[in-house]
Every structure is written in C-alpha cells, then in structure tokens.
Coordinates of C-alpha atoms in Angstrom, one line a residue:
M1 CA -37.0 105.0 147.5
G2 CA -40.7 105.0 148.4
E3 CA -42.4 107.4 150.8
V4 CA -41.5 106.8 154.5
I5 CA -44.7 106.4 156.5
A6 CA -44.9 107.7 160.0
A7 CA -44.7 104.8 162.5
A8 CA -45.7 106.9 165.5
K9 CA -46.1 110.5 166.7
V10 CA -44.7 112.4 169.7
K11 CA -47.1 112.2 172.6
S12 CA -45.1 114.0 175.3
I13 CA -41.8 115.7 175.8
T14 CA -40.1 115.9 179.2
V15 CA -37.0 117.7 180.3
Y16 CA -35.2 117.0 183.6
P17 CA -33.1 120.1 184.4
I18 CA -31.7 118.7 187.7
K19 CA -30.6 115.0 187.5
S20 CA -32.9 112.7 189.5
C21 CA -35.4 115.5 190.2
R22 CA -38.9 115.9 188.7
G23 CA -39.2 116.6 185.0
I24 CA -40.9 119.5 183.2
S25 CA -43.5 118.5 180.6
V26 CA -43.3 120.9 177.6
P27 CA -45.0 121.3 174.2
H28 CA -41.7 121.7 172.4
A29 CA -38.0 121.5 173.2
P30 CA -34.9 122.7 171.4
V31 CA -32.5 119.8 170.5
T32 CA -28.8 120.1 171.2
P33 CA -26.0 117.5 170.8
T34 CA -26.1 116.7 174.5
G35 CA -29.9 116.3 174.7
F36 CA -32.8 118.6 175.0
R37 CA -31.8 122.1 176.1
W38 CA -31.6 122.3 179.9
D39 CA -31.8 118.5 180.3
R40 CA -29.6 117.2 183.2
Q41 CA -27.6 120.4 183.1
W42 CA -27.6 120.5 186.9
M43 CA -26.8 117.9 189.5
V44 CA -26.9 117.6 193.3
V45 CA -23.6 116.3 194.7
N46 CA -22.3 115.3 198.1
A47 CA -19.4 116.8 200.0
N48 CA -17.0 114.9 197.8
G49 CA -18.6 116.1 194.5
R50 CA -20.2 112.7 193.8
M51 CA -23.7 112.7 192.3
Y52 CA -26.8 112.2 194.4
T53 CA -29.6 110.2 192.6
Q54 CA -33.0 108.7 193.7
R55 CA -31.2 105.4 194.0
V56 CA -29.8 106.6 197.4
E57 CA -31.9 109.8 198.0
P58 CA -35.5 109.1 196.8
K59 CA -36.6 112.4 198.2
L60 CA -35.2 114.0 195.0
A61 CA -38.3 112.7 193.2
L62 CA -40.4 115.4 195.0
V63 CA -38.2 118.3 194.0
E64 CA -40.1 120.3 191.4
I65 CA -38.4 122.5 188.8
E66 CA -39.8 125.5 186.9
L67 CA -38.1 127.3 184.1
P68 CA -39.4 130.3 182.1
S69 CA -41.7 129.0 179.3
E70 CA -39.7 131.0 176.8
A71 CA -36.6 129.0 177.9
F72 CA -37.8 126.3 175.5
S73 CA -38.0 128.5 172.5
D74 CA -35.2 128.1 169.9
N75 CA -32.3 130.5 170.3
W76 CA -33.6 132.0 173.6
E77 CA -30.9 133.3 175.9
P78 CA -31.3 134.0 179.6
S79 CA -31.0 137.5 181.1
S80 CA -29.9 138.5 184.6
N81 CA -33.6 138.2 185.6
S82 CA -34.0 134.6 184.3
Y83 CA -34.3 132.0 187.0
M84 CA -34.8 128.3 187.6
V85 CA -37.4 128.0 190.5
I86 CA -37.1 125.0 192.8
R87 CA -39.7 123.7 195.2
A88 CA -40.0 120.8 197.6
P89 CA -42.3 119.8 200.5
G90 CA -41.5 121.7 203.7
M91 CA -39.0 123.9 202.0
D92 CA -38.9 127.6 201.0
L93 CA -38.8 128.4 197.3
L94 CA -35.3 128.5 195.9
K95 CA -34.4 130.7 192.9
V96 CA -31.3 129.9 190.9
S97 CA -30.1 132.4 188.2
L98 CA -29.9 131.0 184.7
S99 CA -27.0 133.3 184.0
K100 CA -24.0 131.1 184.5
P101 CA -22.3 131.2 187.9
R102 CA -18.6 132.0 188.0
T103 CA -17.3 129.7 190.7
V104 CA -15.7 126.5 189.4
V105 CA -15.6 123.4 191.6
D106 CA -13.3 120.5 190.8
H107 CA -13.7 116.8 191.4
V108 CA -17.3 116.5 190.4
S109 CA -18.2 112.9 189.4
V110 CA -21.1 111.1 187.7
W111 CA -20.5 107.3 187.2
Q112 CA -17.0 106.9 185.6
W113 CA -16.7 110.6 184.5
S114 CA -15.1 113.3 186.7
G115 CA -14.2 116.9 186.0
S116 CA -15.0 120.4 187.0
A117 CA -18.4 122.1 187.2
L118 CA -20.0 125.4 188.0
D119 CA -21.1 125.8 191.6
E120 CA -24.5 127.4 192.1
G121 CA -23.4 128.9 195.5
A122 CA -24.2 128.9 199.2
D123 CA -28.0 129.4 199.1
A124 CA -28.5 126.4 196.8
A125 CA -26.0 124.4 198.9
E126 CA -27.8 125.2 202.1
W127 CA -31.3 124.5 200.6
F128 CA -30.3 121.0 199.3
S129 CA -28.3 120.2 202.4
K130 CA -31.3 121.0 204.6
Y131 CA -33.7 119.1 202.3
I132 CA -31.6 115.9 201.9
G133 CA -30.2 116.1 205.5
K134 CA -26.6 115.8 204.3
A135 CA -23.9 118.2 203.0
S136 CA -24.9 118.9 199.4
R137 CA -24.2 121.4 196.6
L138 CA -25.9 122.2 193.3
V139 CA -23.6 122.2 190.3
R140 CA -24.1 123.0 186.7
F141 CA -22.4 121.3 183.8
D142 CA -19.6 123.6 182.4
S143 CA -19.9 122.9 178.6
A144 CA -17.4 125.7 177.9
S145 CA -14.5 123.7 179.5
Q146 CA -15.8 120.1 179.9
T147 CA -16.9 117.3 177.6
R148 CA -18.6 114.1 178.8
S149 CA -18.4 111.5 175.9
T150 CA -21.0 108.8 175.5
D151 CA -19.8 105.1 175.5
P152 CA -17.8 104.7 172.3
N153 CA -18.9 101.0 172.1
F154 CA -22.4 102.3 171.3
A155 CA -22.2 105.9 170.2
R156 CA -18.7 107.1 169.3
G157 CA -18.3 110.8 168.9
Y158 CA -21.4 111.9 170.8
K159 CA -21.6 113.6 174.2
T160 CA -24.0 114.3 177.0
M161 CA -24.2 116.4 180.3
F162 CA -25.2 114.7 183.5
S163 CA -27.6 112.1 182.1
D164 CA -26.7 108.5 183.0
Q165 CA -25.5 107.4 179.6
F166 CA -26.9 109.0 176.5
P167 CA -28.5 112.3 175.4
F168 CA -32.1 111.1 174.8
L169 CA -34.5 108.3 176.0
L170 CA -37.5 107.3 174.0
I171 CA -40.4 105.0 175.1
S172 CA -43.7 104.2 173.4
Q173 CA -47.1 104.5 175.2
E174 CA -47.9 101.1 173.8
S175 CA -44.9 99.5 175.6
L176 CA -46.1 101.1 178.9
D177 CA -49.6 99.8 178.2
A178 CA -48.4 96.3 177.5
L179 CA -46.5 96.4 180.8
N180 CA -49.5 97.8 182.7
N181 CA -51.8 95.1 181.3
I182 CA -49.6 92.6 183.2
L183 CA -49.0 94.6 186.4
K184 CA -51.5 94.2 189.3
E185 CA -51.2 98.0 189.8
P186 CA -50.6 100.1 186.7
I187 CA -47.8 102.7 186.9
P188 CA -47.4 106.0 185.1
I189 CA -44.7 106.8 182.6
D190 CA -42.8 109.1 185.0
R191 CA -41.3 105.9 186.6
F192 CA -39.2 105.5 183.5
R193 CA -38.2 109.1 183.0
P194 CA -38.2 109.3 179.2
N195 CA -37.5 112.5 177.3
I196 CA -39.8 111.5 174.4
L197 CA -43.0 109.4 174.7
V198 CA -44.4 108.3 171.4
E199 CA -47.7 106.7 170.5
G200 CA -49.2 104.8 167.5
C201 CA -46.8 101.9 167.2
K202 CA -46.8 98.3 168.4
P203 CA -45.5 97.6 172.0
F204 CA -41.7 97.5 172.2
S205 CA -41.3 98.3 168.5
E206 CA -38.9 101.1 169.5
D207 CA -36.5 98.3 170.5
L208 CA -35.7 97.9 166.8
W209 CA -35.5 101.5 165.7
K210 CA -31.9 102.0 164.6
E211 CA -32.5 105.3 162.8
I212 CA -35.6 107.5 163.0
K213 CA -36.7 110.9 161.8
I214 CA -38.7 113.1 164.2
D215 CA -40.1 115.7 161.8
T216 CA -36.9 116.8 160.1
L217 CA -34.4 115.6 162.7
T218 CA -32.6 112.3 162.4
F219 CA -31.9 110.2 165.6
C220 CA -30.0 106.9 166.0
G221 CA -31.1 104.3 168.4
V222 CA -27.9 103.2 170.2
R223 CA -28.9 100.9 173.0
L224 CA -31.8 99.6 174.9
C225 CA -32.1 101.2 178.3
S226 CA -31.1 98.8 181.1
R227 CA -33.3 99.9 184.1
C228 CA -32.0 100.6 187.5
K229 CA -33.9 100.9 190.8
I230 CA -35.6 104.2 190.0
P231 CA -38.6 102.7 188.1
T232 CA -39.5 100.9 191.4
I233 CA -39.8 104.3 193.2
D234 CA -43.2 105.9 193.3
Q235 CA -42.5 109.5 192.0
Q236 CA -45.3 110.9 194.1
T237 CA -44.6 109.2 197.4
T238 CA -40.9 108.1 197.1
I239 CA -42.0 104.6 198.3
A240 CA -40.1 101.8 196.6
S241 CA -41.6 98.4 195.8
P242 CA -40.4 95.3 193.8
E243 CA -42.5 96.4 190.7
P244 CA -42.2 96.9 187.8
T245 CA -38.8 95.2 187.9
E246 CA -40.1 91.8 189.0
T247 CA -42.6 91.7 186.1
L248 CA -40.1 93.0 183.6
K249 CA -37.8 90.1 184.5
E250 CA -40.5 87.8 183.2
F251 CA -40.3 89.1 179.6
R252 CA -37.8 91.9 179.3
S253 CA -34.7 90.5 181.0
D254 CA -31.3 90.0 179.3
K255 CA -31.8 86.2 179.9
I256 CA -34.8 86.3 177.5
L257 CA -33.8 89.1 175.1
L258 CA -30.1 88.0 174.9
P259 CA -30.2 84.2 175.1
N260 CA -26.6 83.9 173.7
K261 CA -25.0 86.1 176.3
K262 CA -24.2 85.5 180.0
P263 CA -27.1 87.0 182.0
Q264 CA -26.3 90.0 184.2
G265 CA -29.8 90.4 185.8
Q266 CA -30.7 93.4 183.6
V267 CA -34.2 94.4 182.4
F268 CA -34.9 96.7 179.5
M269 CA -37.4 99.4 178.8
G270 CA -36.9 102.2 176.3
Q271 CA -34.4 103.1 173.7
H272 CA -31.4 105.5 174.1
L273 CA -31.0 107.9 171.2
V274 CA -28.4 110.3 169.9
W275 CA -29.0 113.1 167.4
K276 CA -27.4 112.0 164.2
D277 CA -27.3 115.3 162.4
C278 CA -26.2 117.4 165.3
N279 CA -23.5 119.0 163.2
G280 CA -25.9 120.3 160.7
G281 CA -29.1 119.4 158.8
G282 CA -32.7 119.9 159.7
S283 CA -34.4 123.2 159.1
S284 CA -35.9 123.3 162.6
K285 CA -34.0 122.1 165.7
V286 CA -37.0 121.7 167.9
V287 CA -39.1 118.6 168.7
R288 CA -42.8 119.3 169.1
L289 CA -45.8 117.5 170.4
G290 CA -47.5 115.7 167.5
D291 CA -44.4 115.5 165.4
P292 CA -44.4 112.4 163.1
V293 CA -41.8 109.7 163.9
C294 CA -40.6 107.9 160.8
V295 CA -38.5 104.7 160.9
L296 CA -35.6 104.9 158.4
H297 CA -33.8 101.8 159.5
Q298 CA -34.7 99.1 162.0
L299 CA -33.0 95.9 163.3
S300 CA -34.4 92.4 162.7
S301 CA -34.6 91.4 166.4
T302 CA -34.5 92.7 169.9
A303 CA -31.4 90.6 170.7
E304 CA -29.6 92.7 168.1
A305 CA -30.8 95.9 169.8
A306 CA -30.0 94.9 173.3
A307 CA -26.5 93.7 172.5

C-alpha cells in the first residue's frame, strides 16, 4: 500500500459543553468514545425533563461557556475548585462545579432516548429558569449509569451523550465557502456547529469520507448531517431567516442527492463521525489544530453517503 497523502488539515476545533449553547474554540481536545471531552455533557431541560434547544429557545445561542483551559489536556481531572462558568446577556455569572453532582433526576429525555441524569442543583435551575422565562433545570449526562447508543442503522456499537445523533460532526471550510459564494449574505461556520472544521480539500469532498485518519486516530463517516432549523438562526442576534436552508435546497437536498428515494425535505451539510479505534489504538488521543486529515476509504458518490 502506497503512502496516504493528507487530503486536508484541521482548521478549528469546537466543543459545546451545554447542548444548544455557544461552543468553545480550543487548540486541542481529548477524544472519547462519546465525542470530544465535555461535548454536550450538559443539557437544559424543561419541567418534564425534556431537552431545550435553539429550535424552540433561540436565546440559548447567547449563553457563553468557559471551562478551565487545562480541562482540554489529556487525562486532566477536575478538583473541587474546578468550575464551568456560564454567562448570558442581562444575567449574573453562574458557576457550576465540574466535580459531579450527587442528585439524580429521572425521566430526562433527548429525542427518542430517556433515562436519568445528574441534576446541577437549585442555583443553576433558577438561573436558566430566569433566563429562558420558563421552568428549567441544568442536567449532566451520567455516564456511570447511562448509555445512549447511536442509531444502529448507521453506527452500531457506538454511543454519545446529549448530541443530536452522533459523537462528532466534521465540515470543510471549502464547503462553507462554496455555500457563501451563492448566498446573498455570507454566514459564519457557527451556524452549522461542527466539532471539526478542516481545510485544504474540495467543496463537499467530506461527503464521501468513509474512513479517515486525523493524525493517528481513525474515524468513520457514518451519515451526512441532515440540517434542522438551527443553521437559520443568527448565533449573535438569535434572529432566524429562511437562509441558508432555502439555498441548500437548490443543490444539497435529498431530492437532488438521493434521486432514487422518496424526498423528505432534508438538506445536508457536514459529515457525522464516530471514533473507530475508541477501544484502543492511536498513541495520542487528542486532536490538535493543524493535524493532517488522511482519507483511508471514500465512497463513489454522495448518494451513497447520504443514504
């Protein structure tokens, strides 16, 4: 087998500790079987334990999260003085201990999954209730007692925390550039909330990446990302518009990319990934800015990838 040439390199890494809230851009991030460490480990829920997302509560886009910089070092463990700091317009600063809470709350649900989670307590509940204007609680995924499996039709044997479907989402800068060349008003990458932004490849080439290596770690592309309402929400103002969904319908819809299937009105942007060697392999379990991205196996057509 000949030398595998890098198809791209990692341009940015983003971790989203609280589902649907603002992400943290980091120079490196430890990889775990459920995604980057800290990614979607927390979620805001309503009085019935059901998830809140920007689809219904766009104000979540303005909630900023800060973690200790050392939290993204491999093998770092929090102490009793380690906190997640949460800010939002018009709100006092909220500090949440990274040492796990002890209270368990049942009947927490995200999409089709339901189970128990760790409750972050009265102060966090009061803060989010005041900010959203509805009864809310902040909960943390309880990996010690709970498992949330990925869709076995696409990634059997893998798991995630509170992300929508799969542990990782990758998009290329070139795909965003191609979209922005068509849009009347260009949009930033934060609309699509990827974990990994790569650069140096052709637009939408990530559609075809079935197996890639980022430095020493092997990832599998499992499904194109079908986009919901969130990319239409300006992450700085929370104002929604028809774009980019209307433009994506013109060249990234299931009707176009999946001509042999009944259209369901979906549009696609980005590739979901799972970490293939999560049970071993790879000398370093950290993805870093500038890491080479090598394609080990790719599909022949986008239709195959979106199926």
